[in-house]
XYZ file of C-alpha atoms in Angstrom:
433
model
C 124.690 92.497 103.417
C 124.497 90.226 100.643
C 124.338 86.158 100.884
C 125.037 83.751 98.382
C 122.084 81.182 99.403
C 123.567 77.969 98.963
C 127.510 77.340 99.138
C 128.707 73.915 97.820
C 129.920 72.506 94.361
C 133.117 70.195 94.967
C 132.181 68.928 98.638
C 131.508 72.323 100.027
C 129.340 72.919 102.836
C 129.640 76.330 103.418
C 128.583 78.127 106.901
C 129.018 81.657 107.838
C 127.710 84.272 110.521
C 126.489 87.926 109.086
C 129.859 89.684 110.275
C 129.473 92.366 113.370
C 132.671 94.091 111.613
C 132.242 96.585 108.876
C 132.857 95.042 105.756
C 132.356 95.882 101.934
C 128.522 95.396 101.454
C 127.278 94.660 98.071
C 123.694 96.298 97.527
C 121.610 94.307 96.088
C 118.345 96.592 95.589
C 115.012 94.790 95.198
C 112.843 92.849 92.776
C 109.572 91.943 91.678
C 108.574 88.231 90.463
C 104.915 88.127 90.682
C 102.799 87.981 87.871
C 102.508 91.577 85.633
C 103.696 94.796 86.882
C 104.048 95.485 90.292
C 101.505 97.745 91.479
C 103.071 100.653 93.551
C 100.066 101.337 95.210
C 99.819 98.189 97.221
C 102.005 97.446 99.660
C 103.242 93.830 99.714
C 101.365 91.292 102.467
C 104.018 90.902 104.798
C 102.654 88.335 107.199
C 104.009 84.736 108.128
C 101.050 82.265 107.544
C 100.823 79.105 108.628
C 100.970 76.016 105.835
C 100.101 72.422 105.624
C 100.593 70.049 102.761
C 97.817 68.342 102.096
C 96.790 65.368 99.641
C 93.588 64.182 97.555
C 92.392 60.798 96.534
C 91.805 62.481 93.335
C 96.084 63.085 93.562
C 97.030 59.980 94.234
C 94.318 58.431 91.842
C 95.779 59.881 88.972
C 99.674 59.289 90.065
C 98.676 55.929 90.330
C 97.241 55.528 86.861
C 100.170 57.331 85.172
C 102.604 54.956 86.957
C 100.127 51.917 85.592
C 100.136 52.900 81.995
C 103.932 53.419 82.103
C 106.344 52.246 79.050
C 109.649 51.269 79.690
C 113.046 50.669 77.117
C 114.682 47.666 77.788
C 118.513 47.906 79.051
C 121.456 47.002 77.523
C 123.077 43.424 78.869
C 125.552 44.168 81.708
C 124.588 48.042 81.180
C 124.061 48.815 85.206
C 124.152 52.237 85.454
C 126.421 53.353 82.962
C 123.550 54.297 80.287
C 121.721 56.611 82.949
C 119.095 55.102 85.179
C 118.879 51.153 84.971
C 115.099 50.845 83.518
C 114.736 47.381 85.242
C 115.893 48.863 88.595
C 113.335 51.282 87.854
C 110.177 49.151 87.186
C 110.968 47.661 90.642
C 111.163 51.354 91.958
C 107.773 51.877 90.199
C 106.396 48.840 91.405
C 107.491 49.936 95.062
C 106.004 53.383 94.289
C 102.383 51.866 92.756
C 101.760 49.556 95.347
C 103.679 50.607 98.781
C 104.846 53.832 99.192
C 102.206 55.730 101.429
C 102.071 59.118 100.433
C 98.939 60.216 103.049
C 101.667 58.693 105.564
C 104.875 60.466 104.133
C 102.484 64.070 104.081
C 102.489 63.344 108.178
C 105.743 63.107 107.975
C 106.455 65.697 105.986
C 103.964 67.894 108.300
C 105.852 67.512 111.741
C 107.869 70.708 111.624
C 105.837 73.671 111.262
C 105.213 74.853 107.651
C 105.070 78.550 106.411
C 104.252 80.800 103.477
C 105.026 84.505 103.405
C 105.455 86.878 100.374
C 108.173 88.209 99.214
C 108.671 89.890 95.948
C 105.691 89.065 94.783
C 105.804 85.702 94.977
C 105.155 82.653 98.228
C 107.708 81.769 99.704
C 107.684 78.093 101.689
C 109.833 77.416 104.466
C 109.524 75.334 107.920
C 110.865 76.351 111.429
C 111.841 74.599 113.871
C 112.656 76.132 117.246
C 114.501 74.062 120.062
C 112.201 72.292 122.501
C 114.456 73.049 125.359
C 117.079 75.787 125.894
C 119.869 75.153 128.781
C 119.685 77.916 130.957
C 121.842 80.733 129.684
C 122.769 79.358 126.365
C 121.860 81.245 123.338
C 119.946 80.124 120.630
C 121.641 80.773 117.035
C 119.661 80.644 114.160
C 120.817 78.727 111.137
C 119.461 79.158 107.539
C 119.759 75.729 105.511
C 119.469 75.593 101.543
C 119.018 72.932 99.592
C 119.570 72.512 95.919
C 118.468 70.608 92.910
C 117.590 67.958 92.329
C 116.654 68.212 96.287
C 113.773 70.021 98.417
C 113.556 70.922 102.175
C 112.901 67.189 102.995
C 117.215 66.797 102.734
C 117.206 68.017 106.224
C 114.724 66.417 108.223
C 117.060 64.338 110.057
C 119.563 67.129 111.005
C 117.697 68.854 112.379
C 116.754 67.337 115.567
C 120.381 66.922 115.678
C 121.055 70.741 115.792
C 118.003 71.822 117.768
C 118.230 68.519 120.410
C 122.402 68.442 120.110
C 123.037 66.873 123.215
C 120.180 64.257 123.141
C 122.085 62.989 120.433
C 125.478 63.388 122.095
C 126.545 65.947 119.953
C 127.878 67.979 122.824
C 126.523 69.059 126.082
C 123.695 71.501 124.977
C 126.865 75.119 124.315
C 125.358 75.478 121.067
C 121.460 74.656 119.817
C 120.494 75.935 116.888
C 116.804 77.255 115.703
C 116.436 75.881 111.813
C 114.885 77.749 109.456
C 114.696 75.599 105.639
C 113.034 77.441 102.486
C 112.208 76.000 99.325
C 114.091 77.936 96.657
C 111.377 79.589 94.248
C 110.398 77.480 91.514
C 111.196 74.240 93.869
C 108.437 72.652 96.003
C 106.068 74.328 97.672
C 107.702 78.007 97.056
C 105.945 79.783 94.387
C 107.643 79.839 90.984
C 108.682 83.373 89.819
C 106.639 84.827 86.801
C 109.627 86.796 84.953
C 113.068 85.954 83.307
C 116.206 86.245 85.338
C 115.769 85.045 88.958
C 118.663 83.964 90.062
C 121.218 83.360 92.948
C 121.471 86.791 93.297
C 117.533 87.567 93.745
C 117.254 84.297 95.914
C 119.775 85.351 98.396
C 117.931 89.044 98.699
C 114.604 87.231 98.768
C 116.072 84.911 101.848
C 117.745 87.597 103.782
C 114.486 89.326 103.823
C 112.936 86.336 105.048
C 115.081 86.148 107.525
C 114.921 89.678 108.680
C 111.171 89.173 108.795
C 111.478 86.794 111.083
C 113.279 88.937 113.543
C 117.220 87.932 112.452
C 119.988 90.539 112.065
C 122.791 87.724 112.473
C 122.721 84.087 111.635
C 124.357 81.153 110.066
C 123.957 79.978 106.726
C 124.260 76.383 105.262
C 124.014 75.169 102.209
C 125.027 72.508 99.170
C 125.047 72.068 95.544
C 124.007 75.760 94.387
C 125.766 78.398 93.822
C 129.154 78.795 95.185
C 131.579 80.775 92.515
C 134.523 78.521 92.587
C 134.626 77.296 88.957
C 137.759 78.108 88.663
C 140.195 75.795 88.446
C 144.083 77.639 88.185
C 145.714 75.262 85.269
C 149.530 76.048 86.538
C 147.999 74.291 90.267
C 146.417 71.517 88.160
C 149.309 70.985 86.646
C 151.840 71.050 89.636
C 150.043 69.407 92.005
C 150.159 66.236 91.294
C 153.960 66.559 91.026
C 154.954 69.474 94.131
C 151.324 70.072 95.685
C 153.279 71.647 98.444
C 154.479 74.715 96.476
C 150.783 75.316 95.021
C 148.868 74.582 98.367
C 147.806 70.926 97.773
C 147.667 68.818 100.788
C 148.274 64.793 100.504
C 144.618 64.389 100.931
C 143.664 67.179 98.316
C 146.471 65.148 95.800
C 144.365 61.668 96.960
C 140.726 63.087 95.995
C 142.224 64.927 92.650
C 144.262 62.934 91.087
C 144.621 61.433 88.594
C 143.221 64.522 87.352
C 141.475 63.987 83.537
C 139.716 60.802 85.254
C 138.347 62.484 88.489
C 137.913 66.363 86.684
C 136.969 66.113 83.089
C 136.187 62.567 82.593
C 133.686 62.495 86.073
C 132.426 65.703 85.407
C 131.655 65.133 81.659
C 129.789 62.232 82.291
C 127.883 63.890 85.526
C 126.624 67.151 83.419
C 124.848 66.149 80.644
C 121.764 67.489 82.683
C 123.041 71.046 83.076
C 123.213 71.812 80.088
C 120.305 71.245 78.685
C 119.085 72.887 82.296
C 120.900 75.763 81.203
C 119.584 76.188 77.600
C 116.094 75.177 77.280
C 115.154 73.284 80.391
C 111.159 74.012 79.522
C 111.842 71.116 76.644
C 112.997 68.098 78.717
C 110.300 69.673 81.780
C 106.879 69.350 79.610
C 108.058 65.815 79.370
C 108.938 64.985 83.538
C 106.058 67.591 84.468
C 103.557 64.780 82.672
C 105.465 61.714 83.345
C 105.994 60.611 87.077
C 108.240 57.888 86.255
C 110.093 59.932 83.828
C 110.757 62.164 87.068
C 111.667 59.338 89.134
C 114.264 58.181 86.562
C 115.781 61.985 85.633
C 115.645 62.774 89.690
C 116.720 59.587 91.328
C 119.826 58.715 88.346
C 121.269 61.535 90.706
C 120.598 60.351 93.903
C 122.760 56.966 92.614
C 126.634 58.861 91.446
C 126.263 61.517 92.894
C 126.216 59.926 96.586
C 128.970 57.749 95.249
C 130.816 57.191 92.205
C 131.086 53.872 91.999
C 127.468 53.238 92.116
C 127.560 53.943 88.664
C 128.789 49.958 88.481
C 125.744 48.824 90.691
C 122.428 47.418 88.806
C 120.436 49.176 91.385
C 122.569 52.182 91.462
C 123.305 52.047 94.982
C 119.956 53.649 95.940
C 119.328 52.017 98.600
C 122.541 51.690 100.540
C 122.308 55.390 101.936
C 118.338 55.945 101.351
C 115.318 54.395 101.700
C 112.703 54.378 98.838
C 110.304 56.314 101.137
C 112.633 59.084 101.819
C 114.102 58.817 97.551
C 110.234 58.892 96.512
C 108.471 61.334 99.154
C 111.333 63.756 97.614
C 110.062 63.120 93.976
C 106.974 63.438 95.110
C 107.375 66.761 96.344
C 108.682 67.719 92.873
C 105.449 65.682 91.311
C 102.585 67.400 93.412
C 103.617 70.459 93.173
C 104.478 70.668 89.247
C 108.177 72.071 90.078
C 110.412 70.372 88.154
C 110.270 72.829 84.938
C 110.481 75.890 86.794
C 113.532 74.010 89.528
C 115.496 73.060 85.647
C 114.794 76.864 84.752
C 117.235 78.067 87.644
C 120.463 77.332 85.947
C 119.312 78.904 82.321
C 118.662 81.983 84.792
C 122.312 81.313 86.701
C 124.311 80.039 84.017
C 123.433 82.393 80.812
C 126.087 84.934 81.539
C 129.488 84.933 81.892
C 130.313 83.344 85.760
C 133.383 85.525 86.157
C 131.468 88.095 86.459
C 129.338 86.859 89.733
C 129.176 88.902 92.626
C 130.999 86.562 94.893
C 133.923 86.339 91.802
C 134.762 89.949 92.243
C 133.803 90.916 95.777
C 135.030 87.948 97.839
C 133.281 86.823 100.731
C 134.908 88.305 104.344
C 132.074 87.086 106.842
C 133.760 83.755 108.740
C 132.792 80.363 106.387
C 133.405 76.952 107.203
C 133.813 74.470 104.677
C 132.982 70.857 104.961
C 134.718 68.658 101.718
C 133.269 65.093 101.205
C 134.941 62.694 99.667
C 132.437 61.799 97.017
C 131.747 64.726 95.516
C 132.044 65.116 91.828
C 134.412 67.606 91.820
C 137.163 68.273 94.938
C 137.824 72.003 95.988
C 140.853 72.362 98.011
C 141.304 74.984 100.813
C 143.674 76.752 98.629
C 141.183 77.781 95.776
C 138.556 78.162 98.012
C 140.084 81.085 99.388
C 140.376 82.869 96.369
C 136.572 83.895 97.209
C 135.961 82.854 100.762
C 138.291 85.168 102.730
C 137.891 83.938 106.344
C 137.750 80.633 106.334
C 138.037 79.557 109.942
C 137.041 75.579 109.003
C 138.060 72.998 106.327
C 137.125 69.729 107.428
C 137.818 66.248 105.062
C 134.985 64.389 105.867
C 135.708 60.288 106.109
C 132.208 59.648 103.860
C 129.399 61.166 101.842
C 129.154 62.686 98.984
C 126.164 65.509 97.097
C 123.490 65.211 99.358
C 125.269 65.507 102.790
C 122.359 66.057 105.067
C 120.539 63.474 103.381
C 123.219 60.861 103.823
C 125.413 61.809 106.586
C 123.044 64.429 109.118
C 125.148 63.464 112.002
C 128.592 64.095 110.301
C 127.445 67.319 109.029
C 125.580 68.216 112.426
C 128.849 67.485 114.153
C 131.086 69.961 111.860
C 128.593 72.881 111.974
C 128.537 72.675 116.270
C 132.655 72.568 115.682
C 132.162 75.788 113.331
C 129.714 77.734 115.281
C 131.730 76.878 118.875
C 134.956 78.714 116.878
C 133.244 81.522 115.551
C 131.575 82.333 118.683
C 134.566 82.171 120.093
C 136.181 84.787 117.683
């Protein structure tokens, strides 16, 4: 069947086993995204290679003189970061970057799991695996597909996901459910190869990742995923505009009311003020990319600004932005980083001109609804809220809703236990079903 690859806008964390029941399958086909025309004679390499990132003192050479020969525009007085990214904040990111951050160290790092290309569609996929180093004796192992989105990479989850392969070392339950992880790098992000024609998107991604997973020997599994691509957009205006006055009689729960409202402050005004980036993603993202493909501390800034509201609001008040109450610069910089070394960021910006150039009521998940069991995990920092209620005008079987006490965009990043401990709570009920 057909998966949306990455669930979440408005604090959703969405998780869901392939069903066993029959269901309404939408067929997706296939595609081709490798350079020219697809040559019917040759039959595509379907083998799982083994991949290391690697670095150069010839890389890090030139980083380090762009970074040096960097020009900065002086903030406004008392400015913080209402303007976008605080460009004094930044020269002391910069200065962090220049002259501490170890990337040779944070490619170790990044090396620990096990690293992968296959191809698919023409193109290279990227992904890591990580199997459980110990299985209690007659417990099954259930595998679990994790997405990230943008302005993120595969790095988001490297601290889940000893938590759901190890759960009980961290006392996340006594060893019922472990998990096998299995994290790709969307195409165009990273180390997954960038497609080579017009119009990959969510669509082509989900076909290209079930594949992958059925490649790797999975008919069922879980999904997780944040940020891109979930179909709720729509907001019902008669439930916007009781709720805040009888959010009983349109489904509204007190907590729903508490994260909505008031509404033009935490819907419009929020969300006006958070978007500015997707839609010039959405028109002509190559523009702004020449630009952050050449500049590193361009990136930093256009990457990072997102790393600050989006993990909470009221960073935006913060001269620093916040940045490093949840993160660390190594973790913030080894995730630029793997948009800088790579040359990603133009081809990551051209995924929502390829998602968001056609009318969204007509997405898949819009008019076919999705039946397979979901779970939905809402933090309270999130941009935008979804309650249960509208959520289930697309996911049909949603056996978990969970208000999360913290965290915002980047759950894994910033909460992996809190997340960790809602997906065991999901899987234990669905396997129960």
């Amino acid at each position: 069947m057909w998966l949306n690859t990455a669930l979440g806008v408005g604090g959703m964390v969405v998780c869901w086993l392939m069903s066993r029941r029959k269901a309404k399958r939408l067929e997706v086909g296939d595609g081709w995204w490798g350079s020219g025309e697809r040559s019917l004679r040759e039959k595509e390499d379907e083998s799982i290679r083994p991949f290391k990132i690697e670095t150069s003192d010839k890389e890090i050479e030139d980083l380090h003189h762009r970074l040096d020969r960097a020009r900065y525009a002086p903030p406004l007085e008392g400015a913080a970061f209402h303007y976008g990214f605080n460009s004094d904040y930044l020269q002391k990111v910069v200065a962090y970057w220049r002259n501490q951050f170890d990337w040779r160290k944070q490619v170790e790092i990044l090396n620990k799991y096990p690293h992968f290309h296959t191809t698919i569609e023409g193109i290279d996929i990227h992904f890591i695996h990580v199997k459980p180093p110990y299985v209690p004796h007659g417990r099954a192992v259930q595998p679990i597909l994790m997405v990230h989105g943008w302005p993120g990479s595969f790095y988001e989850f490297y601290k889940i996901i000893p938590l759901l392969t190890e759960p009980a070392r961290y006392g996340l339950g006594d060893g019922d459910v472990v998990f096998e992880v299995i994290c790709p790098s969307i195409p165009g992000y990273g180390f997954s190869e960038a497609p080579h024609q017009k119009g990959f998107d969510t669509r082509a991604t989900a076909r290209i990742f079930h594949k992958l997973m059925k490649r790797l020997g999975f008919k069922e599994y879980y999904i997780q995923g944040g940020d891109w691509g979930s179909g709720i957009t729509t907001n019902m205006l008669i439930q916007v505009m009781l709720g805040a006055y009888v959010p009983w009689l349109v489904g509204f729960t007190r907590e729903d009311v508490r994260r909505m409202y008031p509404f033009m402050q935490k819907n419009v005004y929020d969300i006006l003020r958070e978007t500015g980036y997707l839609h010039i993603q959405a028109t002509k993202p190559d523009t702004a990319g020449c630009g952050l493909n050449d500049s590193p501390v361009g990136l930093a800034a256009y990457i990072l600004e997102k790393f600050s509201t989006w993990t909470d609001k009221s960073f935006l008040h913060r001269d620093d932005g916040g940045l490093e109450r949840k993160y660390s610069l190594d973790d913030l910089l080894t995730n630029v980083m793997i948009y800088w070394v790579t040359s990603s960021i133009a081809s990551s910006m051209r995924y929502y001109k390829e998602n968001l150039s056609r009318d969204p009521a007509l997405s898949d998940n819009t008019r076919f609804g999705v039946y397979v069991p979901a779970g939905i995990a809402a933090f309270p920092e999130e941009i935008t809220h979804v309650p249960c209620c509208w959520a289930k005008m697309i996911f049909k079987n949603i056996v978990s809703y969970s208000y999360m006490p913290r965290g915002g965009h980047f759950a894994a990043f910033e909460e992996p236990k809190l997340l960790a401990q809602d997906i065991i709570h999901f899987v234990r009920r669905v396997e129960q079903l």
